[in-house]
Amino acid sequence: MKTLASRMNANADSNRSRSGAALVTVLGLILATGALTAMLTLSAGSHLMRTRATLRMEQAFYVAEGGAERMASYLAGGGRVPATIDGAIGPGTFSATIIAESSGGGTSGSLNGRININPNNSPDNIFFVELPDGSRIDRNDLHQDRQDYEGPATLVQVRPKGPGSQNTFYVNGNTYPISNNTTYTFRSNEMQVRIYNDHRNPQGKATGQWWIQMDAANGFASNSDTGETVRSDTQFTIYSIGTVQGASRMVTIRGVRRVSWAKYALWYDSEAVQLWIVGGESFKGPVYSNPQLRFHSHQVPERGQAHFYDLALTTKSSIARSDSSVNPIFDRGLTLNAPPQTMISVDFSELRQSASYTLDGTTDIEINGNTMYVTNPRQGWTRRSMAVPQDGLIYVRTVSTGNSTTRPGDVRIVAPNGLAGRLTVVAERDILIQDHVRYANNPIQNPNSTDALGLIAGRNVVVDTMAPNDLDVFAHIIARDGGFGVKNYDDVERGMRGMLNVYGGIVNKIRNAVGTTTGSGYRKHYVYDPRFQKTPPPRYPATPDEFQWVGWEG
C-alpha cells in the first residue's frame, strides 16, 4: 500500500516525465521552426539573387541596345567600316562592331594563318565568330572551362588589344599584318577555323592565351584603318555586347541600310504651274509636298475622291479645296507643317562611281527581257545588243567636245516587252520615255517578281509626244533639278491621251503637268510599288540620316 508520500513522489515523477516530453516537443518545434526559417531565408536569398541576376541581364540588354544605337549614329555620320566602338552607359559597358554585308573594298583571296586574340590579356579586346547556323562565339565565351572549337565559320571579327603587331596571318600568301587596336573582319562561305588555348592545366582548364587559326581558299579581309568602299545601298550588320557586373547580352541588327528615295510614291519641292489633284487620283505610298496640296472637284462625281493610302506630308499649314464637294481621303493621316526636305543626297558623282557602264552623250536604250539594244553615236553603236547588267547601273554623261547634237547626257528609253532584271538608268540631263516601260514579270500580277527599274535624271523625265495613249511606266523616277511631266500636255487638238499608269514612284524637284482639266494630256493613275520599301532599284540614292533594318535579335 502506497503512502501519501509515495503517491506524491509518483505524481512528481509523472509530472517530470510530462515536462520532459513537453520540453522535447518544444525543442523539436524550435529546431523545426529554425530549419524552416533557414529554408525560408535561403529561399528568399536565392530568389533575391535570381532577381538581381535577372535585373543585371535586363540592364545588359539595354546597354547593348544603346551601344547599337551609337554605332548607327556613327554610321550616319559617315564613319569608316568595319569599326568598333566601346563605351559606358549607366551601370554597364558596351562594345559595338559593324561590318558591311556586301563588300566594296578591302582585299579578297585566300586567307590563312593565326591571330593571338588577346596578346595583353586586356578586357577591351574584341572577338566574335559567326558559325554557319547563325550561332556565335565571342570573347565572353573564352573562359577557363571553354573547350577548343574546330569547324566551319562564315565571319570572324577581331581587335587584339595592346601595343605592337602580329605577322602570322596571310592573304594570298602575303603577310597581312595584324596591328593591335585595329578592328579586322574576315568573311568566307568556305572558311575553317580553330579557336584554341595554348596552355591547359592537368584538369583541362584553359590557363594560357586564346588564338584563332583561319583557312579559306576564297575570302575577304578588311580593317578599320583602310575601311571598305560602301555605297548608299550597302547593307550592314551591327553587333553590340552590353555587360553589367559580369552579366552580358548581345544585340544583333541585320540588314541595316539607309532608306532610299524609292520610299516615296510622290515627292515634290515646287510646281511649274499651279497644279490640282482631281477626283479618282490615288497614291498608294508616302507623299511629300512642299507646296500646298490643292484638290479640285473635276471628275469627283464620276471617279470619287482623291485617295491617299499612306502618310501624306506638306510643309504648309492647310490644304485647298475648289469647293465643298471635295473631301480627299487620307487613310494614314495628313501631316501639316512638316519639316522641309531637300534632294541634296542625290549625288551624281557617287552614282557615276557605281556605274556598270558609263556612256558619253545622247543614248537610246531599248530593253527586251534581259537584253538591251543601245544606240550611241559617240561609240559608233546602232542597236548594239548587250546583256542587261544584273543589279547594275548605266550612267550617261554630258560632254563638252565633238558634235554638239550628241553632247547632252540624254537617254531615250523604251521597254514595251518588259525588263527582266534589276537596273537603274542615270542621265545627267534628261530621260525621254517614248513607249511603254514595263517589266517582263508584272509585280501587280506576281508580287514575287524581282524585276525593278530606276530612272534618274539630272534635269527632267519627260513622256515624249510619240508615246502611246494609255501609257504604262513601271519604274521609280527621280528628277533631281527638274520634274516628271508630259511634253505638250496641253495640246487640245490631240485631246485626251487616256491614262498614265505609273507603277513605282516619282521624286521630282518641280512637279510638272501631265494633263489638264479641260480635255488634254493624260489622267493620272499612280500606284506605289511596295517592293521598293525594302528592295529599291540597284544603287539607288539614299535619303539623309534615315536607316532601316531587316532583323533584330537580342
Coordinates of C-alpha atoms in Angstrom, one line a residue:
M1 CA 0.0 0.0 0.0
K2 CA 1.4 3.2 -1.1
T3 CA 1.5 6.1 1.4
L4 CA 0.6 9.6 0.7
A5 CA 4.3 10.4 0.4
S6 CA 4.8 7.7 -2.1
R7 CA 1.8 8.8 -4.2
M8 CA 3.2 12.4 -4.1
N9 CA 6.6 11.0 -5.3
A10 CA 4.9 9.1 -8.0
N11 CA 3.0 12.2 -9.1
A12 CA 6.2 14.2 -9.1
D13 CA 7.9 11.6 -11.3
S14 CA 4.9 11.6 -13.6
N15 CA 5.0 15.4 -13.8
R16 CA 8.7 15.4 -14.5
S17 CA 8.1 12.8 -17.3
R18 CA 5.4 15.0 -18.9
S19 CA 7.6 18.1 -18.5
G20 CA 10.4 16.3 -20.2
A21 CA 8.2 15.2 -23.0
A22 CA 6.9 18.8 -23.4
L23 CA 10.5 20.1 -23.4
V24 CA 11.4 17.7 -26.2
T25 CA 8.4 18.8 -28.2
V26 CA 9.3 22.4 -27.7
L27 CA 12.9 21.8 -28.7
G28 CA 11.6 20.0 -31.7
L29 CA 9.3 22.8 -32.7
I30 CA 12.2 25.3 -32.2
L31 CA 14.5 23.3 -34.3
A32 CA 11.8 22.8 -37.0
T33 CA 11.0 26.5 -36.9
G34 CA 14.7 27.3 -37.1
A35 CA 15.1 25.0 -40.0
L36 CA 12.0 26.4 -41.7
T37 CA 13.3 29.9 -41.1
A38 CA 16.7 29.0 -42.5
M39 CA 15.0 27.4 -45.5
L40 CA 12.8 30.5 -46.0
T41 CA 15.9 32.7 -45.6
L42 CA 17.8 30.6 -48.1
S43 CA 14.8 30.6 -50.4
A44 CA 14.4 34.4 -50.1
G45 CA 18.1 34.9 -50.6
S46 CA 18.2 32.6 -53.7
H47 CA 15.1 34.4 -55.0
L48 CA 16.8 37.8 -54.4
M49 CA 20.0 36.6 -56.1
R50 CA 18.0 35.4 -59.1
T51 CA 16.1 38.7 -59.2
R52 CA 19.4 40.6 -59.1
A53 CA 20.8 38.3 -61.9
T54 CA 17.7 38.9 -64.0
L55 CA 18.0 42.6 -63.4
R56 CA 21.6 42.6 -64.5
M57 CA 20.7 40.7 -67.6
E58 CA 18.0 43.2 -68.4
Q59 CA 20.3 46.1 -67.8
A60 CA 22.9 44.5 -70.0
F61 CA 20.3 44.2 -72.8
Y62 CA 19.5 47.9 -72.6
V63 CA 23.2 48.8 -72.6
A64 CA 23.7 46.6 -75.7
E65 CA 20.8 48.4 -77.4
G66 CA 22.4 51.7 -76.5
G67 CA 25.7 50.6 -78.0
A68 CA 23.9 49.5 -81.2
E69 CA 22.2 52.9 -81.4
R70 CA 25.6 54.7 -81.0
M71 CA 27.0 52.6 -83.8
A72 CA 24.1 53.5 -86.0
S73 CA 24.8 57.2 -85.3
Y74 CA 28.5 56.6 -86.2
L75 CA 27.4 55.1 -89.5
A76 CA 25.1 58.1 -90.2
G77 CA 28.0 60.4 -89.6
G78 CA 30.0 58.7 -92.4
G79 CA 32.1 56.6 -90.2
R80 CA 34.5 54.0 -91.7
V81 CA 33.5 50.4 -91.8
P82 CA 34.4 47.9 -90.3
A83 CA 34.6 49.6 -86.9
T84 CA 34.4 49.0 -83.2
I85 CA 33.0 51.5 -80.6
D86 CA 33.5 51.0 -76.8
G87 CA 31.8 53.0 -74.1
A88 CA 29.8 53.1 -70.9
I89 CA 26.1 53.6 -70.4
G90 CA 24.7 53.8 -66.9
P91 CA 26.0 50.9 -64.8
G92 CA 27.4 48.9 -67.7
T93 CA 29.8 48.9 -70.6
F94 CA 29.3 48.1 -74.3
S95 CA 31.3 47.0 -77.3
A96 CA 29.6 47.5 -80.6
T97 CA 31.0 46.4 -84.0
I98 CA 29.8 46.9 -87.6
I99 CA 30.5 45.1 -90.8
A100 CA 29.3 45.6 -94.4
E101 CA 27.3 42.6 -95.5
S102 CA 28.3 43.2 -99.1
S103 CA 31.7 44.5 -99.6
G104 CA 33.1 47.0 -102.0
G105 CA 36.7 47.3 -100.7
G106 CA 39.4 45.6 -98.7
T107 CA 41.3 42.5 -100.0
S108 CA 39.9 39.3 -101.5
G109 CA 41.7 36.0 -101.9
S110 CA 42.9 33.1 -99.8
L111 CA 43.1 33.5 -96.0
N112 CA 45.5 31.5 -93.9
G113 CA 47.2 31.9 -90.6
R114 CA 46.6 32.5 -86.9
I115 CA 46.0 35.5 -84.7
N116 CA 46.5 36.0 -81.0
I117 CA 43.1 37.1 -79.9
N118 CA 44.2 38.8 -76.7
P119 CA 48.0 39.2 -76.5
N120 CA 47.9 41.5 -73.5
N121 CA 45.1 39.9 -71.6
S122 CA 43.1 43.1 -71.8
P123 CA 39.3 43.0 -71.2
D124 CA 38.9 45.5 -74.0
N125 CA 39.8 43.1 -76.8
I126 CA 37.2 42.4 -79.5
F127 CA 36.5 38.9 -80.7
F128 CA 33.5 37.5 -82.5
V129 CA 32.9 34.4 -84.7
E130 CA 29.7 33.6 -86.5
L131 CA 29.0 30.0 -87.4
P132 CA 27.0 28.8 -90.5
D133 CA 23.9 28.0 -88.3
G134 CA 23.9 31.6 -87.0
S135 CA 25.3 30.8 -83.6
R136 CA 28.2 32.8 -82.2
I137 CA 31.3 32.5 -80.2
D138 CA 32.5 35.8 -78.6
R139 CA 35.1 37.0 -76.1
N140 CA 32.8 36.2 -73.1
D141 CA 32.8 32.5 -74.1
L142 CA 36.6 32.3 -73.9
H143 CA 36.8 31.3 -70.2
Q144 CA 38.9 28.6 -68.5
D145 CA 36.2 26.0 -68.9
R146 CA 35.8 26.6 -72.6
Q147 CA 36.8 23.8 -74.9
D148 CA 38.6 24.4 -78.1
Y149 CA 36.5 24.7 -81.3
E150 CA 37.4 23.4 -84.7
G151 CA 35.0 23.7 -87.6
P152 CA 33.3 26.0 -90.2
A153 CA 32.7 29.7 -89.7
T154 CA 31.4 32.4 -92.0
L155 CA 32.6 35.5 -90.2
V156 CA 35.5 36.4 -87.9
Q157 CA 35.9 39.9 -86.3
V158 CA 38.8 40.6 -84.0
R159 CA 40.6 43.5 -82.5
P160 CA 43.6 42.5 -80.4
K161 CA 44.3 44.9 -77.6
G162 CA 47.7 46.1 -76.7
P163 CA 50.9 47.6 -78.3
G164 CA 52.7 46.1 -81.3
S165 CA 51.5 43.9 -84.2
Q166 CA 51.4 40.3 -85.3
N167 CA 52.8 38.9 -88.6
T168 CA 51.4 35.4 -88.5
F169 CA 48.4 35.9 -90.9
Y170 CA 48.5 35.8 -94.7
V171 CA 46.2 36.9 -97.5
N172 CA 47.0 35.4 -101.0
G173 CA 50.2 34.1 -99.5
N174 CA 51.4 37.6 -98.4
T175 CA 51.9 38.7 -94.9
Y176 CA 48.8 40.6 -93.7
P177 CA 50.0 42.5 -90.6
I178 CA 47.6 42.4 -87.6
S179 CA 48.0 45.7 -85.7
N180 CA 46.8 45.6 -82.2
N181 CA 44.0 48.1 -81.5
T182 CA 42.7 47.8 -85.1
T183 CA 39.5 46.0 -86.0
Y184 CA 39.7 43.3 -88.6
T185 CA 36.9 41.4 -90.4
F186 CA 37.3 38.2 -92.3
R187 CA 34.5 36.6 -94.3
S188 CA 34.1 33.5 -96.3
N189 CA 31.4 30.8 -97.0
E190 CA 34.1 28.1 -97.0
M191 CA 36.2 29.1 -94.0
Q192 CA 37.5 26.6 -91.4
V193 CA 38.6 27.9 -88.1
R194 CA 40.3 26.6 -84.9
I195 CA 39.8 28.5 -81.7
Y196 CA 42.2 27.2 -79.0
N197 CA 44.0 28.0 -75.8
D198 CA 47.8 27.5 -75.9
H199 CA 48.0 26.1 -72.4
R200 CA 45.8 23.9 -70.3
N201 CA 46.5 22.6 -66.8
P202 CA 46.1 18.9 -65.8
Q203 CA 42.5 19.4 -65.1
G204 CA 41.9 20.7 -68.6
K205 CA 41.4 24.3 -67.6
A206 CA 42.5 27.0 -70.1
T207 CA 45.3 28.9 -68.5
G208 CA 47.1 30.3 -71.5
Q209 CA 46.2 32.7 -74.3
W210 CA 43.5 32.3 -76.9
W211 CA 44.3 32.0 -80.6
I212 CA 42.3 31.6 -83.8
Q213 CA 43.5 29.8 -86.8
M214 CA 41.8 30.5 -90.2
D215 CA 41.9 28.8 -93.5
A216 CA 39.8 29.7 -96.6
A217 CA 40.6 29.3 -100.3
N218 CA 38.4 32.3 -101.1
G219 CA 37.6 35.0 -98.6
F220 CA 37.6 38.7 -97.9
A221 CA 39.7 40.7 -95.4
S222 CA 39.1 44.3 -94.3
N223 CA 40.1 46.5 -91.4
S224 CA 39.2 49.8 -89.7
D225 CA 42.4 51.6 -90.8
T226 CA 41.7 51.4 -94.6
G227 CA 38.0 50.7 -94.4
E228 CA 35.7 49.4 -97.1
T229 CA 34.1 51.3 -100.0
V230 CA 30.4 51.4 -99.3
R231 CA 27.5 52.6 -101.4
S232 CA 24.2 54.2 -100.4
D233 CA 22.6 50.8 -100.8
T234 CA 25.2 48.8 -98.9
Q235 CA 23.7 46.7 -96.1
F236 CA 25.4 46.3 -92.7
T237 CA 25.2 44.2 -89.6
I238 CA 25.7 45.7 -86.1
Y239 CA 26.7 43.5 -83.2
S240 CA 26.6 45.1 -79.7
I241 CA 27.5 43.4 -76.4
G242 CA 26.4 45.0 -73.2
T243 CA 27.9 44.0 -69.8
V244 CA 26.7 44.8 -66.3
Q245 CA 28.5 43.3 -63.3
G246 CA 29.6 40.2 -65.2
A247 CA 26.3 39.7 -67.0
S248 CA 26.4 40.1 -70.8
R249 CA 23.8 40.3 -73.5
M250 CA 24.2 40.7 -77.3
V251 CA 22.0 42.6 -79.7
T252 CA 22.4 41.9 -83.4
I253 CA 20.8 44.2 -86.1
R254 CA 20.9 42.7 -89.6
G255 CA 20.3 44.3 -92.9
V256 CA 20.9 47.9 -91.7
R257 CA 20.8 50.2 -94.6
R258 CA 20.0 53.8 -95.5
V259 CA 16.4 54.5 -96.5
S260 CA 16.3 55.1 -100.2
W261 CA 14.4 57.8 -102.1
A262 CA 12.3 54.9 -103.5
K263 CA 10.3 55.0 -100.3
Y264 CA 8.1 57.8 -101.8
A265 CA 5.2 57.4 -104.1
L266 CA 5.3 61.1 -104.8
W267 CA 7.7 63.9 -103.6
Y268 CA 8.0 67.4 -105.0
D269 CA 9.5 70.7 -103.8
S270 CA 7.8 73.1 -106.2
E271 CA 5.4 73.3 -109.1
A272 CA 5.8 74.6 -112.7
V273 CA 2.2 75.8 -112.6
Q274 CA -0.5 75.7 -110.0
L275 CA -1.5 72.1 -110.0
W276 CA -4.7 70.4 -108.7
I277 CA -5.3 66.9 -107.7
V278 CA -8.6 65.8 -109.2
G279 CA -11.2 63.1 -108.5
G280 CA -10.2 59.5 -108.6
E281 CA -6.4 60.1 -108.3
S282 CA -4.9 57.7 -105.8
F283 CA -1.5 57.5 -104.1
K284 CA -0.6 54.1 -102.6
G285 CA 2.6 55.2 -100.9
P286 CA 4.1 58.1 -98.9
V287 CA 3.6 61.6 -100.4
Y288 CA 5.6 64.7 -99.6
S289 CA 4.7 68.2 -100.9
N290 CA 6.4 71.4 -100.1
P291 CA 3.7 73.4 -101.9
Q292 CA 0.2 73.4 -100.7
L293 CA -1.9 70.4 -101.6
R294 CA -4.8 71.6 -103.8
F295 CA -7.9 69.4 -104.6
H296 CA -10.3 70.0 -107.4
S297 CA -13.9 68.7 -107.9
H298 CA -13.2 67.7 -111.5
Q299 CA -14.3 64.1 -112.0
V300 CA -15.2 63.6 -108.3
P301 CA -18.8 62.6 -109.2
E302 CA -17.6 60.0 -111.8
R303 CA -14.4 58.7 -110.1
G304 CA -14.8 59.6 -106.4
Q305 CA -12.5 61.5 -104.1
A306 CA -8.7 61.6 -104.3
H307 CA -7.3 58.9 -102.1
F308 CA -4.0 58.7 -100.1
Y309 CA -3.4 55.2 -98.8
D310 CA -0.2 56.0 -96.9
L311 CA 1.0 59.0 -95.0
A312 CA 0.9 62.4 -96.7
L313 CA 3.0 65.4 -95.6
T314 CA 3.1 69.0 -96.6
T315 CA 5.1 71.9 -95.2
K316 CA 2.0 74.2 -95.4
S317 CA -0.5 74.8 -92.7
S318 CA -3.6 73.9 -94.7
I319 CA -4.9 72.3 -97.9
A320 CA -7.0 73.9 -100.6
R321 CA -10.4 72.7 -102.0
S322 CA -12.1 74.0 -105.1
D323 CA -15.5 73.7 -103.4
S324 CA -17.3 71.9 -100.6
S325 CA -17.8 68.7 -102.6
V326 CA -14.1 67.9 -102.3
N327 CA -13.1 65.8 -99.4
P328 CA -9.9 63.9 -100.0
I329 CA -9.3 60.6 -98.1
F330 CA -6.2 60.2 -96.0
D331 CA -6.0 56.6 -94.7
R332 CA -2.9 57.2 -92.6
G333 CA -3.4 60.8 -91.9
L334 CA -2.2 64.2 -93.2
T335 CA 0.8 65.9 -91.6
L336 CA 0.7 69.7 -91.9
N337 CA 3.7 72.0 -91.1
A338 CA 6.0 69.1 -91.9
P339 CA 9.8 69.8 -91.8
P340 CA 11.2 70.8 -95.2
Q341 CA 13.2 68.3 -97.1
T342 CA 15.8 68.5 -99.9
M343 CA 17.3 66.2 -102.5
I344 CA 20.9 67.1 -101.6
S345 CA 21.7 63.4 -101.0
V346 CA 21.1 62.5 -104.7
D347 CA 24.8 62.6 -105.6
F348 CA 25.6 62.1 -109.3
S349 CA 29.3 61.6 -108.6
E350 CA 28.5 58.7 -106.4
L351 CA 26.1 57.3 -109.0
R352 CA 28.8 57.6 -111.6
Q353 CA 31.3 55.7 -109.4
S354 CA 28.8 52.9 -109.1
A355 CA 28.1 52.5 -112.8
S356 CA 28.4 49.2 -114.6
Y357 CA 28.6 51.2 -117.9
T358 CA 29.4 54.9 -118.5
L359 CA 28.5 56.3 -121.9
D360 CA 29.1 59.8 -123.3
G361 CA 26.4 61.8 -125.0
T362 CA 22.9 61.1 -126.3
T363 CA 22.0 57.4 -125.9
D364 CA 18.9 55.3 -127.0
I365 CA 18.1 52.2 -124.9
E366 CA 15.5 49.6 -125.9
I367 CA 15.1 46.9 -123.3
N368 CA 13.7 43.5 -124.2
G369 CA 13.9 40.9 -121.4
N370 CA 17.4 40.6 -120.2
T371 CA 18.8 42.2 -123.4
M372 CA 19.2 45.8 -124.2
Y373 CA 19.8 47.4 -127.6
V374 CA 21.9 50.5 -127.2
T375 CA 22.5 53.3 -129.8
N376 CA 25.3 55.7 -129.0
P377 CA 26.8 57.8 -131.9
R378 CA 30.0 58.5 -130.0
Q379 CA 30.6 54.8 -129.6
G380 CA 29.6 54.1 -133.1
W381 CA 26.8 51.8 -131.8
T382 CA 23.5 51.3 -133.6
R383 CA 21.2 49.0 -131.7
R384 CA 24.2 47.2 -130.2
S385 CA 23.0 44.1 -128.3
M386 CA 24.1 43.9 -124.7
A387 CA 23.1 42.0 -121.7
V388 CA 21.3 44.0 -119.0
P389 CA 23.8 44.2 -116.1
Q390 CA 22.3 42.4 -113.2
D391 CA 21.9 44.8 -110.3
G392 CA 23.6 47.3 -112.5
L393 CA 23.6 51.0 -113.3
I394 CA 24.0 52.7 -116.7
Y395 CA 25.3 56.2 -116.5
V396 CA 25.1 58.7 -119.4
R397 CA 27.0 61.9 -119.0
T398 CA 27.1 65.2 -120.8
V399 CA 30.3 66.0 -122.7
S400 CA 31.7 69.3 -124.0
T401 CA 33.5 68.3 -127.2
G402 CA 32.6 66.8 -130.6
N403 CA 29.3 67.0 -132.4
S404 CA 27.1 69.4 -130.5
T405 CA 23.9 67.4 -131.2
T406 CA 25.3 64.3 -129.3
R407 CA 26.8 66.2 -126.4
P408 CA 23.9 66.2 -123.9
G409 CA 23.7 63.4 -121.4
D410 CA 20.2 62.4 -122.6
V411 CA 18.6 59.0 -122.6
R412 CA 15.6 57.9 -124.8
I413 CA 14.2 54.7 -123.3
V414 CA 11.5 52.1 -124.3
A415 CA 10.7 48.7 -122.9
P416 CA 7.3 47.6 -124.3
N417 CA 8.1 43.9 -123.9
G418 CA 9.4 44.3 -120.4
L419 CA 12.7 44.4 -118.4
A420 CA 13.7 41.0 -117.0
G421 CA 16.2 42.0 -114.2
R422 CA 17.2 44.9 -112.0
L423 CA 18.6 48.1 -113.5
T424 CA 19.0 51.8 -112.8
V425 CA 19.5 54.2 -115.7
V426 CA 21.0 57.6 -114.9
A427 CA 21.1 60.6 -117.3
E428 CA 23.0 63.8 -116.4
R429 CA 20.4 65.8 -118.3
D430 CA 17.0 64.4 -119.5
I431 CA 15.3 61.0 -119.8
L432 CA 12.6 60.8 -122.6
I433 CA 10.0 58.0 -122.4
Q434 CA 8.9 57.2 -125.9
D435 CA 7.0 53.9 -125.4
H436 CA 5.7 51.7 -122.7
V437 CA 8.3 50.9 -120.0
R438 CA 7.3 47.6 -118.4
Y439 CA 8.6 44.5 -116.5
A440 CA 8.7 41.1 -118.0
N441 CA 7.2 39.7 -114.8
N442 CA 4.5 42.1 -113.8
P443 CA 4.6 42.6 -110.0
I444 CA 0.9 43.6 -109.9
Q445 CA 0.1 40.1 -111.0
N446 CA 3.0 38.4 -109.3
P447 CA 4.2 40.1 -106.1
N448 CA 7.3 37.8 -106.1
S449 CA 8.6 39.5 -109.2
T450 CA 12.2 40.8 -108.8
D451 CA 12.2 43.0 -111.9
A452 CA 13.0 46.6 -110.9
L453 CA 13.9 49.8 -112.8
G454 CA 15.1 53.2 -111.6
L455 CA 15.2 56.2 -113.8
I456 CA 17.3 59.2 -112.5
A457 CA 17.7 62.4 -114.4
G458 CA 19.7 65.5 -113.5
R459 CA 17.0 67.6 -115.1
N460 CA 13.7 66.2 -116.4
V461 CA 12.0 62.9 -117.0
V462 CA 9.6 63.5 -119.9
V463 CA 6.9 61.5 -121.6
D464 CA 7.6 62.3 -125.3
T465 CA 4.9 63.1 -127.9
M466 CA 5.4 59.8 -129.7
A467 CA 4.5 57.8 -126.6
P468 CA 1.2 55.9 -127.0
N469 CA -2.1 56.6 -125.3
D470 CA -2.8 54.8 -122.0
L471 CA 0.9 54.6 -121.2
D472 CA 2.5 52.2 -118.8
V473 CA 5.6 53.3 -116.9
F474 CA 6.9 50.7 -114.4
A475 CA 9.8 52.4 -112.6
H476 CA 10.8 54.6 -109.8
I477 CA 11.6 58.1 -111.1
I478 CA 13.9 60.8 -109.8
A479 CA 14.2 64.2 -111.5
R480 CA 16.7 66.0 -109.2
D481 CA 16.7 69.5 -110.6
G482 CA 13.6 69.4 -112.8
G483 CA 10.5 67.3 -112.9
F484 CA 8.4 64.5 -114.3
G485 CA 5.8 65.6 -116.9
V486 CA 4.3 65.2 -120.3
K487 CA 5.5 67.1 -123.4
N488 CA 2.7 69.1 -124.9
Y489 CA 0.3 68.1 -122.1
D490 CA -2.0 71.0 -123.1
D491 CA -2.4 70.1 -126.8
V492 CA -6.2 70.4 -127.1
E493 CA -6.1 69.3 -130.7
R494 CA -4.7 65.9 -129.7
G495 CA -7.1 65.8 -126.8
M496 CA -7.1 63.3 -124.0
R497 CA -4.5 60.6 -124.2
G498 CA -6.1 58.2 -121.7
M499 CA -4.5 57.0 -118.5
L500 CA -0.9 57.5 -117.4
N501 CA -0.2 54.4 -115.3
V502 CA 2.9 54.8 -113.2
Y503 CA 3.7 51.8 -111.1
G504 CA 6.6 52.8 -108.9
G505 CA 7.0 56.3 -107.6
I506 CA 8.0 59.9 -108.6
V507 CA 10.5 62.1 -106.8
N508 CA 11.0 65.5 -108.5
K509 CA 12.1 69.0 -107.5
I510 CA 9.4 70.5 -109.8
R511 CA 6.0 68.9 -110.2
N512 CA 5.2 69.3 -113.9
A513 CA 1.8 68.8 -115.5
V514 CA 0.7 65.6 -117.3
G515 CA -2.8 66.8 -118.4
T516 CA -5.4 69.5 -117.9
T517 CA -9.0 69.6 -116.6
T518 CA -10.2 70.9 -119.9
G519 CA -9.5 67.8 -122.0
S520 CA -5.9 67.3 -122.9
G521 CA -3.0 65.1 -121.8
Y522 CA -3.2 62.1 -119.5
R523 CA -5.3 61.3 -116.4
K524 CA -3.0 60.1 -113.6
H525 CA -3.1 56.6 -112.1
Y526 CA -0.1 56.4 -109.8
V527 CA 0.4 53.3 -107.8
Y528 CA 3.3 52.9 -105.5
D529 CA 5.5 49.7 -105.8
P530 CA 5.6 48.4 -102.2
R531 CA 8.6 46.2 -103.0
F532 CA 10.7 49.3 -103.1
Q533 CA 10.3 49.9 -99.4
K534 CA 12.7 47.0 -98.7
T535 CA 14.3 46.4 -102.1
P536 CA 14.8 49.6 -104.1
P537 CA 16.3 49.6 -107.6
P538 CA 20.1 49.0 -107.6
R539 CA 22.5 51.7 -106.5
Y540 CA 19.5 53.9 -105.6
P541 CA 20.4 57.1 -103.7
A542 CA 19.5 57.3 -100.0
T543 CA 17.6 60.0 -98.1
P544 CA 19.7 61.9 -95.4
D545 CA 20.1 60.3 -92.0
E546 CA 17.4 57.6 -92.2
F547 CA 18.1 53.9 -91.6
Q548 CA 16.1 50.8 -91.6
W549 CA 16.9 47.1 -90.9
V550 CA 15.7 43.7 -91.8
G551 CA 16.0 41.8 -88.5
W552 CA 16.7 42.5 -84.8
E553 CA 18.0 39.7 -82.4
G554 CA 18.6 40.1 -78.8

